Amino acid sequence: MALLKSNKAILCLGNISPALGALSSRNSSWWAGVQMGPPDPILGVTEAFKRDTNPKKMNLGVGAYRDDMGKPFVLSCVRKAEALIAAKQMDKEYLPIGGLAEFSKACAQLALGADSEVLKSGRSITVQTISGTGSLRIGGNYLARFHTGPHDVYLPKPSWGNHTPIFRDAGMQLKAYRYYDPSTCGFDFKGALDDISKIPEKSVILLHACAHNPTGVDPRPEQWKEIADIVKKRNLLVFFDMAYQGFASGDIDRDAWAVRHFIETGHNIVLSQSFAKNMGLYGERVGGFTVVCSDAEEAKRVESQLKILIRPIYSNPPMNGARIASTILSTPDLRSLWLEEVHGMANRIIKMREQLVTGLKQQGSSHNWQHVIDQIGMFCFTGLKPEQVERLTKEFSVYMTKDGRISMAGVTSGNVGYLAEGIHAVTK
């Protein structure tokens, strides 16, 4: 009897043991401590927009250009460049670590100007990167490893949301300087100068070259000159982010004015570029990272270290987008067509700004909306408060981020009147 009881006990334990084992296995999952991350605010806007059944709904959250029918737009120069590339039946071999040489050369010339002393003297290095985000991250990694000053990056307040995690994850510390004035929906010039004058020497300051994201507020040339002077007095390393050259004003030289002025006044800058917006190459991930050095020998040393940084991250960049961009920039007919098309995109955005303000006046709005016209580029900081944004979404199905930023690319001649009606309703 004792033996039977003992066998039953063993049998019972044997039946339970696998379940206990499975439970133990589940409890000891490698990733049990991983918490759910917060949703991306812009992607969240898009998801809510998709669920909305209102036929008049508008998605003003995503930063991608749309034509006046609200459709994605592929530039004619891009299609023609693709045809030229396809006809050559080129191989698909790896690019060098620094990318396509013809692209890097054209990328630097576009930013600095073909007659730039920096390019003629060979005292800069440009590497192809995975669009603007990849360029910023390579730049952040480079600063974290080689910058001899404080590892602090001063961002304008506010700045593009991805700047913070890019530099933070690269090992830099994030700080801020005043930039946007909510009371005027414009540039806080006095506040910016005051804050910049107190930044510790040899720190890094990030500047948006044109079409500041998210505010659309840019300094005027005379203000840029004062910023350049005070930055030089403080001996700060300037990191320019230029994601909208040509797309802001429609003029590639005007949009690169600040970058070129800083170099001409003795700043050895670092620069990120993207071809997502100005060539519509969003999914091709085309960008460049440039370091302006003291001389050609220093540039060679910097290039060697950039390659060492890039190699363990992605080995080498993708070729297709770089081939498209370099073909456009180096083929006179395609370059002329591109300049015409990028000017057209910029003008459509400017026109939508003007029509929105006209529509608000026609609705009877008594507010001053001049800032909508004065701001530039894809984004507009409307000045709407979070509760007004919430009403606009609930009552009119107009989707945007809570800070009141709208992508002007989502505004068309067909819906600008509806948008004006909605904004007036929540602000009157």
Coordinates of C-alpha atoms in Angstrom, one line a residue, residues 90-355:
M90 CA 25.1 48.6 -64.8
D91 CA 26.1 46.0 -62.2
K92 CA 24.9 45.7 -58.6
E93 CA 28.2 45.4 -56.9
Y94 CA 28.9 46.9 -53.5
L95 CA 29.6 50.6 -53.4
P96 CA 32.8 51.7 -51.5
I97 CA 32.3 52.4 -47.8
G98 CA 32.1 56.2 -48.5
G99 CA 29.5 55.6 -51.2
L100 CA 29.3 56.6 -54.9
A101 CA 32.1 59.0 -55.6
E102 CA 30.2 60.9 -58.3
F103 CA 27.3 61.4 -55.9
S104 CA 29.5 62.6 -53.1
K105 CA 31.2 65.2 -55.3
A106 CA 27.8 66.5 -56.7
C107 CA 26.3 66.5 -53.2
A108 CA 29.1 68.7 -51.8
Q109 CA 29.0 71.0 -54.8
L110 CA 25.2 71.5 -54.4
A111 CA 25.6 72.5 -50.8
L112 CA 28.8 74.6 -50.9
G113 CA 28.7 75.9 -54.5
A114 CA 30.7 74.7 -57.4
D115 CA 33.2 77.5 -57.0
S116 CA 33.7 76.9 -53.3
E117 CA 37.2 77.5 -52.0
V118 CA 36.7 74.5 -49.7
L119 CA 36.2 72.2 -52.6
K120 CA 39.0 73.6 -54.7
S121 CA 41.5 73.2 -51.9
G122 CA 40.3 69.7 -51.1
R123 CA 39.9 70.5 -47.4
S124 CA 36.5 68.8 -47.0
I125 CA 35.3 65.2 -47.1
T126 CA 31.8 64.1 -48.1
V127 CA 30.5 60.5 -47.6
Q128 CA 27.2 59.2 -48.9
T129 CA 24.8 58.3 -46.1
I130 CA 21.5 56.7 -45.6
S131 CA 19.5 59.9 -46.1
G132 CA 19.5 62.7 -43.6
T133 CA 18.8 60.5 -40.5
G134 CA 21.8 58.3 -41.4
S135 CA 24.0 61.4 -42.0
L136 CA 23.1 62.8 -38.6
R137 CA 23.8 59.5 -36.9
I138 CA 27.2 59.1 -38.5
G139 CA 27.9 62.7 -37.6
G140 CA 26.8 62.1 -34.0
N141 CA 29.0 59.0 -33.8
Y142 CA 32.0 60.9 -35.2
L143 CA 31.5 63.7 -32.7
A144 CA 31.2 61.3 -29.8
R145 CA 34.5 59.6 -30.8
F146 CA 36.6 62.6 -31.9
H147 CA 35.3 65.9 -30.8
T148 CA 37.7 67.3 -28.2
G149 CA 35.3 69.8 -26.7
P150 CA 32.2 69.1 -24.5
H151 CA 30.0 66.4 -25.8
D152 CA 27.0 68.6 -25.6
V153 CA 24.8 69.3 -28.7
Y154 CA 22.7 72.4 -28.4
L155 CA 19.4 72.1 -30.4
P156 CA 17.0 74.9 -31.2
K157 CA 13.9 74.8 -29.1
P158 CA 11.9 73.1 -30.6
S159 CA 13.8 71.0 -33.2
W160 CA 13.0 68.0 -35.3
G161 CA 11.9 65.2 -32.9
N162 CA 14.4 62.7 -34.2
H163 CA 17.4 64.9 -33.5
T164 CA 17.2 64.1 -29.8
P165 CA 17.3 60.3 -30.0
I166 CA 19.9 60.4 -32.8
F167 CA 22.4 62.3 -30.9
R168 CA 21.5 60.8 -27.5
D169 CA 22.0 57.3 -28.9
A170 CA 25.3 58.3 -30.5
G171 CA 26.6 59.2 -27.0
M172 CA 26.1 62.9 -27.0
Q173 CA 24.3 65.0 -24.4
L174 CA 21.4 67.2 -25.4
K175 CA 20.8 70.8 -24.5
A176 CA 18.8 73.6 -26.0
Y177 CA 18.8 77.3 -27.0
R178 CA 15.7 79.5 -27.5
Y179 CA 14.5 79.7 -31.1
Y180 CA 10.7 79.9 -31.5
D181 CA 8.6 82.6 -30.0
P182 CA 5.0 81.3 -29.4
S183 CA 3.7 84.8 -28.8
T184 CA 4.6 85.9 -32.4
C185 CA 4.8 82.4 -34.1
G186 CA 8.2 83.7 -35.3
F187 CA 11.9 83.6 -34.5
D188 CA 13.0 84.5 -31.0
F189 CA 16.1 86.3 -32.3
K190 CA 17.0 88.1 -29.0
G191 CA 16.4 84.9 -27.0
A192 CA 18.6 82.8 -29.4
L193 CA 21.5 85.3 -29.3
D194 CA 21.3 85.5 -25.5
D195 CA 21.4 81.7 -25.1
I196 CA 24.0 81.1 -27.7
S197 CA 26.3 83.7 -26.0
K198 CA 26.3 81.6 -22.9
I199 CA 27.0 78.2 -24.5
P200 CA 30.4 76.9 -23.2
E201 CA 33.2 77.1 -25.7
K202 CA 33.9 74.2 -28.1
S203 CA 30.3 72.9 -27.6
V204 CA 28.3 71.8 -30.7
I205 CA 25.4 73.9 -31.9
L206 CA 23.0 72.4 -34.4
L207 CA 21.4 74.8 -36.9
H208 CA 18.7 74.1 -39.5
A209 CA 20.1 75.5 -42.8
C210 CA 16.6 76.4 -44.1
A211 CA 12.9 75.5 -43.6
H212 CA 13.3 74.9 -39.9
N213 CA 11.4 71.7 -38.9
P214 CA 8.9 71.8 -37.2
T215 CA 8.3 75.6 -37.1
G216 CA 9.0 76.8 -40.6
V217 CA 10.7 79.8 -39.0
D218 CA 14.1 80.8 -40.5
P219 CA 16.4 83.7 -39.6
R220 CA 16.8 86.5 -42.1
P221 CA 20.3 86.9 -43.7
E222 CA 21.2 89.8 -41.4
Q223 CA 20.2 87.7 -38.4
W224 CA 22.3 84.7 -39.7
K225 CA 25.3 87.1 -39.9
E226 CA 24.9 88.0 -36.2
I227 CA 24.4 84.3 -35.3
A228 CA 27.6 83.4 -37.2
D229 CA 29.6 86.2 -35.4
I230 CA 28.5 85.2 -31.9
V231 CA 29.0 81.5 -32.6
K232 CA 32.6 82.3 -33.8
K233 CA 33.2 84.4 -30.6
R234 CA 32.1 81.4 -28.5
N235 CA 34.3 79.1 -30.6
L236 CA 31.4 76.6 -31.2
L237 CA 31.4 73.7 -33.6
V238 CA 28.6 74.2 -36.1
F239 CA 26.5 71.2 -37.2
F240 CA 24.2 72.2 -40.1
D241 CA 21.2 70.0 -41.0
M242 CA 20.1 70.8 -44.5
A243 CA 17.2 68.6 -45.5
Y244 CA 15.3 71.1 -47.7
Q245 CA 17.7 72.7 -50.1
G246 CA 15.7 74.0 -53.0
F247 CA 12.4 72.9 -51.4
A248 CA 12.2 75.8 -49.0
S249 CA 12.3 78.9 -51.3
G250 CA 12.6 77.1 -54.7
D251 CA 16.1 78.5 -55.0
I252 CA 19.0 76.2 -54.2
D253 CA 21.5 79.0 -53.7
R254 CA 19.2 81.0 -51.4
D255 CA 18.5 78.0 -49.3
A256 CA 22.2 77.2 -48.9
W257 CA 23.1 80.8 -48.1
A258 CA 23.6 80.3 -44.4
V259 CA 25.8 77.3 -44.8
R260 CA 28.0 79.1 -47.3
H261 CA 28.1 82.3 -45.2
F262 CA 29.4 80.4 -42.2
I263 CA 32.1 78.8 -44.2
E264 CA 33.1 82.1 -45.8
T265 CA 33.5 83.7 -42.4
G266 CA 35.8 81.0 -41.1
H267 CA 33.6 78.3 -39.6
N268 CA 34.8 74.7 -40.3
I269 CA 31.3 73.2 -40.2
V270 CA 29.9 69.7 -40.4
L271 CA 26.9 69.2 -42.6
S272 CA 24.1 66.7 -43.1
Q273 CA 22.1 66.6 -46.4
S274 CA 19.1 64.8 -47.5
F275 CA 17.6 64.3 -51.0
A276 CA 14.3 62.9 -49.7
K277 CA 12.3 66.2 -50.0
N278 CA 14.0 68.1 -52.8
M279 CA 14.1 65.1 -55.2
G280 CA 11.3 63.1 -53.8
L281 CA 13.6 60.2 -53.1
Y282 CA 12.1 59.4 -49.7
G283 CA 12.4 55.6 -49.9
E284 CA 15.7 55.6 -51.7
R285 CA 17.4 56.9 -48.6
V286 CA 19.9 59.3 -50.2
G287 CA 22.0 61.7 -48.1
G288 CA 25.5 63.0 -47.5
F289 CA 27.7 63.9 -44.5
T290 CA 30.4 66.6 -45.0
V291 CA 33.2 67.7 -42.7
V292 CA 35.0 70.9 -43.6
C293 CA 38.6 70.7 -42.3
S294 CA 41.7 72.9 -42.0
D295 CA 43.5 71.4 -44.9
A296 CA 43.5 68.5 -47.4
E297 CA 45.7 66.3 -45.2
E298 CA 43.3 66.7 -42.2
A299 CA 40.4 65.8 -44.6
K300 CA 42.1 62.6 -45.5
R301 CA 42.5 61.6 -41.9
V302 CA 38.9 62.4 -41.2
E303 CA 37.8 60.4 -44.2
S304 CA 39.7 57.4 -42.9
Q305 CA 37.9 57.5 -39.6
L306 CA 34.5 58.1 -41.1
K307 CA 35.0 54.9 -43.1
I308 CA 36.0 53.0 -39.9
L309 CA 32.8 54.3 -38.2
I310 CA 30.5 53.4 -41.2
R311 CA 31.9 49.9 -41.8
P312 CA 30.4 48.1 -38.7
I313 CA 27.1 49.9 -39.0
Y314 CA 26.0 49.2 -42.6
S315 CA 29.3 48.5 -44.5
N316 CA 28.3 50.7 -47.5
P317 CA 25.3 52.7 -48.6
P318 CA 22.7 51.7 -51.2
M319 CA 23.5 52.6 -54.8
N320 CA 20.2 53.2 -56.6
G321 CA 19.2 56.5 -55.1
A322 CA 22.7 57.8 -55.3
R323 CA 22.9 57.0 -59.0
I324 CA 19.6 58.8 -59.6
A325 CA 20.7 61.9 -57.7
S326 CA 24.1 62.1 -59.2
T327 CA 22.7 61.5 -62.7
I328 CA 20.3 64.4 -62.2
L329 CA 22.9 66.7 -60.8
S330 CA 25.6 65.9 -63.5
T331 CA 23.3 65.9 -66.6
P332 CA 22.6 69.5 -67.7
D333 CA 19.2 68.8 -69.1
L334 CA 18.1 66.8 -66.1
R335 CA 19.5 69.3 -63.7
S336 CA 17.6 72.2 -65.4
L337 CA 14.4 70.1 -65.2
W338 CA 15.0 69.3 -61.5
L339 CA 15.5 73.0 -60.7
E340 CA 12.2 73.8 -62.5
E341 CA 10.4 71.0 -60.7
V342 CA 11.7 71.7 -57.2
H343 CA 10.8 75.4 -57.8
G344 CA 7.3 74.2 -58.7
M345 CA 7.0 72.1 -55.5
A346 CA 8.1 75.0 -53.3
N347 CA 5.8 77.4 -55.1
R348 CA 2.8 75.1 -54.6
I349 CA 3.5 75.1 -50.8
I350 CA 3.9 78.9 -50.8
K351 CA 0.6 79.2 -52.7
M352 CA -1.2 77.0 -50.2
R353 CA 0.0 79.2 -47.3
E354 CA -1.4 82.3 -49.1
Q355 CA -4.7 80.6 -49.9

